[in-house]
PDB file of C-alpha atoms in Angstrom:
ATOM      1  CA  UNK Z   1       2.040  12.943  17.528  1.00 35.00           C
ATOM      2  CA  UNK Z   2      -1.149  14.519  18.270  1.00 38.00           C
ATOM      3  CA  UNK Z   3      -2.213  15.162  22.210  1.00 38.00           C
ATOM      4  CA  UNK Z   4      -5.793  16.304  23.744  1.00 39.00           C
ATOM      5  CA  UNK Z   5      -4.531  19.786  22.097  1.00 42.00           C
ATOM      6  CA  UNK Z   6      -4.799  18.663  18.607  1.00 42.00           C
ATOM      7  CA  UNK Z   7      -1.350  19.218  15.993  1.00 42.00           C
ATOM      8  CA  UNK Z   8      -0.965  19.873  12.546  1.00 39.00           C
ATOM      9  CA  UNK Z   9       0.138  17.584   9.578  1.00 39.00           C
ATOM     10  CA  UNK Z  10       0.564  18.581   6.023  1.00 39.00           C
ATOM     11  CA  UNK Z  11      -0.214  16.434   3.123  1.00 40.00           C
ATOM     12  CA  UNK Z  12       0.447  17.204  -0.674  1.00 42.00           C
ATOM     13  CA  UNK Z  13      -2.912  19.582  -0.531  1.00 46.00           C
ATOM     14  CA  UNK Z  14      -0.998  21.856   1.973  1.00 46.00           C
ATOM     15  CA  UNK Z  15      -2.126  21.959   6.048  1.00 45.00           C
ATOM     16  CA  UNK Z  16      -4.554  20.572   8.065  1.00 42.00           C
ATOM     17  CA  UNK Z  17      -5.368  20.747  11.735  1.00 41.00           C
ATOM     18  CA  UNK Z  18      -6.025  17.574  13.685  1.00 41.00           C
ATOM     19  CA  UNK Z  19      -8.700  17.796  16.372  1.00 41.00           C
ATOM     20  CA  UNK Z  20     -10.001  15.700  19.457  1.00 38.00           C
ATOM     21  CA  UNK Z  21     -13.303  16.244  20.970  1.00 38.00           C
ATOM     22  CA  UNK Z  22     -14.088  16.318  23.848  1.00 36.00           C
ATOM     23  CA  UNK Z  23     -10.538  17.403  24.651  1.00 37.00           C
ATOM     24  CA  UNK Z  24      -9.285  14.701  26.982  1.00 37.00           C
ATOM     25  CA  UNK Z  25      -5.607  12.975  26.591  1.00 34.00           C
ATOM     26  CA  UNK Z  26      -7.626  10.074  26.218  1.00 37.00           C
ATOM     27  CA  UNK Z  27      -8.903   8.679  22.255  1.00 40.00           C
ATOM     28  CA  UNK Z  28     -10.956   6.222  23.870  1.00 38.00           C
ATOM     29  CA  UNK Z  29     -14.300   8.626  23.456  1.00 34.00           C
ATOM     30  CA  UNK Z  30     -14.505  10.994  21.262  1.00 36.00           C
ATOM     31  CA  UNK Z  31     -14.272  12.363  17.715  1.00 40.00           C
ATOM     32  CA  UNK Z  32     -10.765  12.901  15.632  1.00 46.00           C
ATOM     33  CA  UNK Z  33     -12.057  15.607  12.988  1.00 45.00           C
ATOM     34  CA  UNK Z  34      -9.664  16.595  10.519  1.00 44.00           C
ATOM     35  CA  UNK Z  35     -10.421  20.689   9.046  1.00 42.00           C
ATOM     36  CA  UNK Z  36      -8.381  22.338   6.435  1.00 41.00           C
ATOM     37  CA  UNK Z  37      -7.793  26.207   6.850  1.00 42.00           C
ATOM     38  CA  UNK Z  38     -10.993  26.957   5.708  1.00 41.00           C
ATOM     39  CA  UNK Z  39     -12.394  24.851   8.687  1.00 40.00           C
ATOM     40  CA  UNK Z  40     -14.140  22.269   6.303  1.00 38.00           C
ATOM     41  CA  UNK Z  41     -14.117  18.511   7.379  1.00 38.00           C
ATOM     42  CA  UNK Z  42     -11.718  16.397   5.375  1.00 38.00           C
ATOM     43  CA  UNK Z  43     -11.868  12.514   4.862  1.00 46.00           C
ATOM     44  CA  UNK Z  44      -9.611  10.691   7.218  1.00 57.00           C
ATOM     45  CA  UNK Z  45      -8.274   7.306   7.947  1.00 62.00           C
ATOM     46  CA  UNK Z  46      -7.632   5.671  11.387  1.00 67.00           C
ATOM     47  CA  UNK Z  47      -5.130   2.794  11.047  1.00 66.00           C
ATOM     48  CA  UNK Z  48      -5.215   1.369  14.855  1.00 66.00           C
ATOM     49  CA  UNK Z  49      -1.777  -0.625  15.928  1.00 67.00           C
ATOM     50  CA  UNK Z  50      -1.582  -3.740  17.610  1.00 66.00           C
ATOM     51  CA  UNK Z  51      -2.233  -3.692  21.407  1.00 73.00           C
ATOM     52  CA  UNK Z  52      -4.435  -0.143  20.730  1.00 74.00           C
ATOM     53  CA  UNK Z  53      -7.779   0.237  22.120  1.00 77.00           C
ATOM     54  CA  UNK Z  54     -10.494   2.450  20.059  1.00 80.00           C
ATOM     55  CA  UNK Z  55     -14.048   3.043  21.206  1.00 80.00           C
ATOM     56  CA  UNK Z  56     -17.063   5.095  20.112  1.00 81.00           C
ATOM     57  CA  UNK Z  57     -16.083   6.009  16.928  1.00 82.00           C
ATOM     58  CA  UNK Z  58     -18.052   7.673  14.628  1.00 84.00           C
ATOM     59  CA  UNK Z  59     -16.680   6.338  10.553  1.00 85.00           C
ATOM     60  CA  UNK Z  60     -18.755   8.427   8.006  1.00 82.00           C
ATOM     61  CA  UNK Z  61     -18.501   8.551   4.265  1.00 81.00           C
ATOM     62  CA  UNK Z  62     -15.029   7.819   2.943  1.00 79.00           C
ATOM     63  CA  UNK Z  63     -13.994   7.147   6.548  1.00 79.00           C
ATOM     64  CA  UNK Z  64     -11.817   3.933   7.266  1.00 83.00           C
ATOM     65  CA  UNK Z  65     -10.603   2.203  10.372  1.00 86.00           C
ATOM     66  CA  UNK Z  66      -8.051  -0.649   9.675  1.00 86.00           C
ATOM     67  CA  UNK Z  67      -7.602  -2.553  12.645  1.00 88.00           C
ATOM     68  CA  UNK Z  68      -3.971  -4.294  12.424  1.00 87.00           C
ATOM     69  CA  UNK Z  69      -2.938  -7.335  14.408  1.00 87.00           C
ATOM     70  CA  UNK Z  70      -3.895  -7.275  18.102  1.00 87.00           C
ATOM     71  CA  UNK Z  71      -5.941  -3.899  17.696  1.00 86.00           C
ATOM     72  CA  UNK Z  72      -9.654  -3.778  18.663  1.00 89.00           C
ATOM     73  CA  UNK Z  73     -12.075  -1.238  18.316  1.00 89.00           C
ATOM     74  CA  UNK Z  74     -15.869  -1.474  20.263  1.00 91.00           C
ATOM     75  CA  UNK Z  75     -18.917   0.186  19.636  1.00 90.00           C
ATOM     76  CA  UNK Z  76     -17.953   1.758  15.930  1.00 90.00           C
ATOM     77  CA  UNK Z  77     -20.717   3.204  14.216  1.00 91.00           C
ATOM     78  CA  UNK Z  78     -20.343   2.741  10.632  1.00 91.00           C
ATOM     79  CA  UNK Z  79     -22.050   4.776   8.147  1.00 90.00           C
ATOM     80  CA  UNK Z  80     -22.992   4.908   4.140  1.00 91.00           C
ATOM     81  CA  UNK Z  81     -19.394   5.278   2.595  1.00 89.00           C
ATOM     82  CA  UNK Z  82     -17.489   4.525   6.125  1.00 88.00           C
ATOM     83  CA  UNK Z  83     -15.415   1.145   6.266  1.00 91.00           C
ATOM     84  CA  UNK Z  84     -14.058  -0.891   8.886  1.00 93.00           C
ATOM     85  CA  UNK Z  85     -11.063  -3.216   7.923  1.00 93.00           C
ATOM     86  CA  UNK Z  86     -10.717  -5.990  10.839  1.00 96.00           C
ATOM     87  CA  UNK Z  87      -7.518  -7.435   9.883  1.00 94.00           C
ATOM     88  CA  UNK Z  88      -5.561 -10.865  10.954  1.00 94.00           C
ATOM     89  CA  UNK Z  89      -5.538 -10.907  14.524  1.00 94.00           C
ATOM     90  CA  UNK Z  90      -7.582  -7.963  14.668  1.00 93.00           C
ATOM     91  CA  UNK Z  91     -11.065  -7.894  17.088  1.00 95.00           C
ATOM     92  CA  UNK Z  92     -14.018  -5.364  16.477  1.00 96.00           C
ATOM     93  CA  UNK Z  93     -16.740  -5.446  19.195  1.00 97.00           C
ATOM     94  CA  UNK Z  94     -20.575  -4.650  18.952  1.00 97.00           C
ATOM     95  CA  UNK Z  95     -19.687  -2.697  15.484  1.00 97.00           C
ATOM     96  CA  UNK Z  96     -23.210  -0.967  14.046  1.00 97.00           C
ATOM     97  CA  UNK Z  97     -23.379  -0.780  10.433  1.00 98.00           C
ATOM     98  CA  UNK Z  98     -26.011   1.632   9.211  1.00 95.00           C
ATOM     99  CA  UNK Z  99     -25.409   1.073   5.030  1.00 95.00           C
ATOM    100  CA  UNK Z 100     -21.844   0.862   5.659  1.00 95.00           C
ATOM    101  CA  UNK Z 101     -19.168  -1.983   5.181  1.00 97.00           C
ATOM    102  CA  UNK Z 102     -17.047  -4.005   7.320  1.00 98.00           C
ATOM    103  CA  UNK Z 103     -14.624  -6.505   6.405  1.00 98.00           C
ATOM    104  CA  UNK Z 104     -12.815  -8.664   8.275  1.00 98.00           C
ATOM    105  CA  UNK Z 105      -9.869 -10.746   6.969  1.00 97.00           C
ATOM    106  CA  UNK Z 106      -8.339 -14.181   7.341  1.00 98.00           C
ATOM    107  CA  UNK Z 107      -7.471 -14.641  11.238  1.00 97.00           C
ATOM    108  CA  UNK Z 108      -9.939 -11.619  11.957  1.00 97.00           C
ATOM    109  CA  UNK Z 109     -12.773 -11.747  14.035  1.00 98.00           C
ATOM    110  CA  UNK Z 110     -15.883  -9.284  14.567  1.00 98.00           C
ATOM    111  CA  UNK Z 111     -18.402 -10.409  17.673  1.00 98.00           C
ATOM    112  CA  UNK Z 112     -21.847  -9.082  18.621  1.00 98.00           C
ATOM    113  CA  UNK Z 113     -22.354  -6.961  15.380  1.00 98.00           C
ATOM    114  CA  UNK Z 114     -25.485  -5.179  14.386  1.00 98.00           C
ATOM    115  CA  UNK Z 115     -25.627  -4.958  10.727  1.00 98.00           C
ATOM    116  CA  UNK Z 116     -28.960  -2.935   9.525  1.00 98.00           C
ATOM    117  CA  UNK Z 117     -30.434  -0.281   6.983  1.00 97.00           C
ATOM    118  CA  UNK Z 118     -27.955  -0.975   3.879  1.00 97.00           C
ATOM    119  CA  UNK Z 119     -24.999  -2.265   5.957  1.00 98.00           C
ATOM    120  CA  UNK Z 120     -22.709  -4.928   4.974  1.00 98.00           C
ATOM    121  CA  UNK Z 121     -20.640  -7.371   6.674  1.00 98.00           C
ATOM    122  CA  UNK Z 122     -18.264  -9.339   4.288  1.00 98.00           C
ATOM    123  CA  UNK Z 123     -16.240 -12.342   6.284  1.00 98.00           C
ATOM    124  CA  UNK Z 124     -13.198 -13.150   4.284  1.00 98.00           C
ATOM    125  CA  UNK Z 125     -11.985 -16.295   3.824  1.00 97.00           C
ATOM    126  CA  UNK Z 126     -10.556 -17.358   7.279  1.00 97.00           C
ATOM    127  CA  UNK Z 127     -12.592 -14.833   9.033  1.00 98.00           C
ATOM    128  CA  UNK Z 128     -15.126 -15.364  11.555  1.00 98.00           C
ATOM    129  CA  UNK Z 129     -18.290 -13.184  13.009  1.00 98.00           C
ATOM    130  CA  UNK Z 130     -20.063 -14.530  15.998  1.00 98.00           C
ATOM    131  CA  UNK Z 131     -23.163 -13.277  17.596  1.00 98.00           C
ATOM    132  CA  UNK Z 132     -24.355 -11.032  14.995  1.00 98.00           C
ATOM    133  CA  UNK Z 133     -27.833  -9.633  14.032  1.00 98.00           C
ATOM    134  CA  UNK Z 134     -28.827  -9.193  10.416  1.00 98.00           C
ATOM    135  CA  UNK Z 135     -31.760  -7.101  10.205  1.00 98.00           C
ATOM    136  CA  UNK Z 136     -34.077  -5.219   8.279  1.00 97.00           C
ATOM    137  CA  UNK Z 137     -31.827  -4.349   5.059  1.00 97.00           C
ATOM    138  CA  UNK Z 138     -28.956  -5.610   6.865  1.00 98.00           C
ATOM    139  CA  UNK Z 139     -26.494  -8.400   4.080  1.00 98.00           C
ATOM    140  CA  UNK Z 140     -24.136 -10.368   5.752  1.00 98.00           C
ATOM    141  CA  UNK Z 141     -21.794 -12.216   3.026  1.00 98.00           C
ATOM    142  CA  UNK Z 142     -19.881 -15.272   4.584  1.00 98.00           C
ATOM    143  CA  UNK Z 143     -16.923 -16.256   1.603  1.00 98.00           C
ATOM    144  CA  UNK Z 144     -14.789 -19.758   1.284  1.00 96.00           C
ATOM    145  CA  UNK Z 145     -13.421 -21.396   4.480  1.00 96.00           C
ATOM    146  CA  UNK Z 146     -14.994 -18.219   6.736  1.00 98.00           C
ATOM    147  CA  UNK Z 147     -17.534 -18.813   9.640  1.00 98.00           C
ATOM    148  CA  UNK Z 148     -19.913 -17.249  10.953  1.00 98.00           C
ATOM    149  CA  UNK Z 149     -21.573 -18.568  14.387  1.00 98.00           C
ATOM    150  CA  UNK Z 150     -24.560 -17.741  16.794  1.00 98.00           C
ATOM    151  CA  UNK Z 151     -26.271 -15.052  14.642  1.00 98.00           C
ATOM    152  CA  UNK Z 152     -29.819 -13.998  13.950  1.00 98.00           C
ATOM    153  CA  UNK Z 153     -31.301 -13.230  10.523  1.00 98.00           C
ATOM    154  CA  UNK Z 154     -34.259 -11.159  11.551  1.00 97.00           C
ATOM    155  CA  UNK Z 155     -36.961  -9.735   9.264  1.00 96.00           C
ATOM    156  CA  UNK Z 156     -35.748  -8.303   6.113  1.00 97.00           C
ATOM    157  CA  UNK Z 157     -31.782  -9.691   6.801  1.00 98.00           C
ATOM    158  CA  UNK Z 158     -29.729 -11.495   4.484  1.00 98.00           C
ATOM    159  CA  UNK Z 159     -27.304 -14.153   5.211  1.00 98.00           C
ATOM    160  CA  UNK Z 160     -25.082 -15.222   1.923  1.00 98.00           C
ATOM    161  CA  UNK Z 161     -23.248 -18.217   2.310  1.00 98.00           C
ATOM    162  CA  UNK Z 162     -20.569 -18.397  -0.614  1.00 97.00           C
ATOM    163  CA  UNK Z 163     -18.355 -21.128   0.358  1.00 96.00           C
ATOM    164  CA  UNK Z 164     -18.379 -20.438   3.996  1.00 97.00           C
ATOM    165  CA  UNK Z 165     -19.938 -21.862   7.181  1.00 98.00           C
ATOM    166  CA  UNK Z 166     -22.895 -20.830   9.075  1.00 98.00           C
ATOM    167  CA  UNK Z 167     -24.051 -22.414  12.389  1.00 98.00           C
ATOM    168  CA  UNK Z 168     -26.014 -21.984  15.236  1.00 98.00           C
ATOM    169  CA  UNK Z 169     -28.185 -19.760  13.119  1.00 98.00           C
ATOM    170  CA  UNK Z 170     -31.883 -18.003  14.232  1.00 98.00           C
ATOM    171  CA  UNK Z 171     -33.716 -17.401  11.554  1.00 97.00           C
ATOM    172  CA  UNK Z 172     -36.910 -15.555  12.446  1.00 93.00           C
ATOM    173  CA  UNK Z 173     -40.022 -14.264  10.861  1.00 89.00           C
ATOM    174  CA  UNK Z 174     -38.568 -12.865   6.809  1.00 93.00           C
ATOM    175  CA  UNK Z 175     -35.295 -13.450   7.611  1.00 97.00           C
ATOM    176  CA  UNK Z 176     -33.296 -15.181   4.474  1.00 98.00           C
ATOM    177  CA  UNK Z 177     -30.326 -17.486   4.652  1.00 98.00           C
ATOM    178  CA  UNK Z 178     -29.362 -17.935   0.952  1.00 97.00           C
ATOM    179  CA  UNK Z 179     -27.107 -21.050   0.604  1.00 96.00           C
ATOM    180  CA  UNK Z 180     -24.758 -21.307  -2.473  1.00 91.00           C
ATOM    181  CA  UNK Z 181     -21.962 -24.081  -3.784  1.00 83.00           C
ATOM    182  CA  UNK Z 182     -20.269 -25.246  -1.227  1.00 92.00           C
ATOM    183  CA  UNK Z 183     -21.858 -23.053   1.561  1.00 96.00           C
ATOM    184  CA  UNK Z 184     -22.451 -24.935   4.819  1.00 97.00           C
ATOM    185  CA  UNK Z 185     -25.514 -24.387   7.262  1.00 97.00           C
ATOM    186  CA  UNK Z 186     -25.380 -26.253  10.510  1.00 97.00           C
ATOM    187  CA  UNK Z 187     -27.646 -25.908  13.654  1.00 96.00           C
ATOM    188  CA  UNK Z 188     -30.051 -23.718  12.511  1.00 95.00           C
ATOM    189  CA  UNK Z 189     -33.247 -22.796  13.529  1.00 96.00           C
ATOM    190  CA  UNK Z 190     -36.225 -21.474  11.902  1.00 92.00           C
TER     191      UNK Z 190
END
């Protein structure tokens, strides 16, 4: 258990101090560092139980969030390396990936996500993304059987449809919706 004071958990490497900043008994805001005895950030992983609540956090390279049934998590910034895992049952809200990767599984959905600057958003099949924005570098790859509704494809974004669905779609100015087998486009707009 770790509190606003921070605790200590040892791993196979030997000890390593858990952190919460600010220090509030709250997670909601906030940063969850993990330092070995030489003080030097370590990779961690946040795996967020159903019915938990995470906000503002920060993934960065060989960072993960997994988001298990009835978790969400809002405004996560992912970054080059980080990964966000929405799972079944699993929401993330107004996610920002700058060049790093979310996926979200079968009976997983991500809403209002901002995917620019290297980032990926891969929708498994079963999965579903509404309301996202695809911009400049931004890929968004939609698989078999997965949907992905009400987004815009703005200059320089990539939509891939392998299989899945894509509707209500606003493709502006050098925006690209690329359309393989068995991909499905409906309701879109150039």
């Amino acid at each position: 258990t770790i509190d606003q004071n921070g605790g200590v958990f040892r791993t196979g490497a030997g000890n390593y101090s858990v952190r919460v900043y600010p220090q509030t008994s709250s997670f909601t805001s906030g940063v969850l560092q993990f330092t070995d005895a030489y003080q030097s950030t370590q990779l961690g992983t946040i795996t967020v139980n159903g019915g938990a609540v995470v906000s503002a956090a920060n993934l960065l390279s060989g960072g993960t969030q997994g988001l298990l049934s009835g978790a969400s998590a809002t405004l996560t910034t992912v970054s080059s390396g980080g990964v966000q895992a929405v799972g079944t049952s699993a929401l993330a809200i107004s996610s920002i990936l700058l060049a790093g990767t979310q996926t979200i599984s079968s009976g997983g959905t991500a809403t209002i996500t901002l995917i620019s600057s290297g980032g990926i958003q891969n929708v498994s099949s079963g999965g579903t993304a509404n309301a996202m924005t695809i911009s400049t570098g931004g890929t968004q790859n939609v698989f078999s059987t997965a949907l992905a509704s009400g987004g815009t494809i703005g200059s320089g974004g990539t939509q891939i449809l392998s299989g899945g669905t894509a509707s209500a779609t606003v493709i502006s100015n050098a925006g690209t919706q690329n359309i393989s087998a068995n991909g499905i486009a409906s309701g879109i707009t150039i």
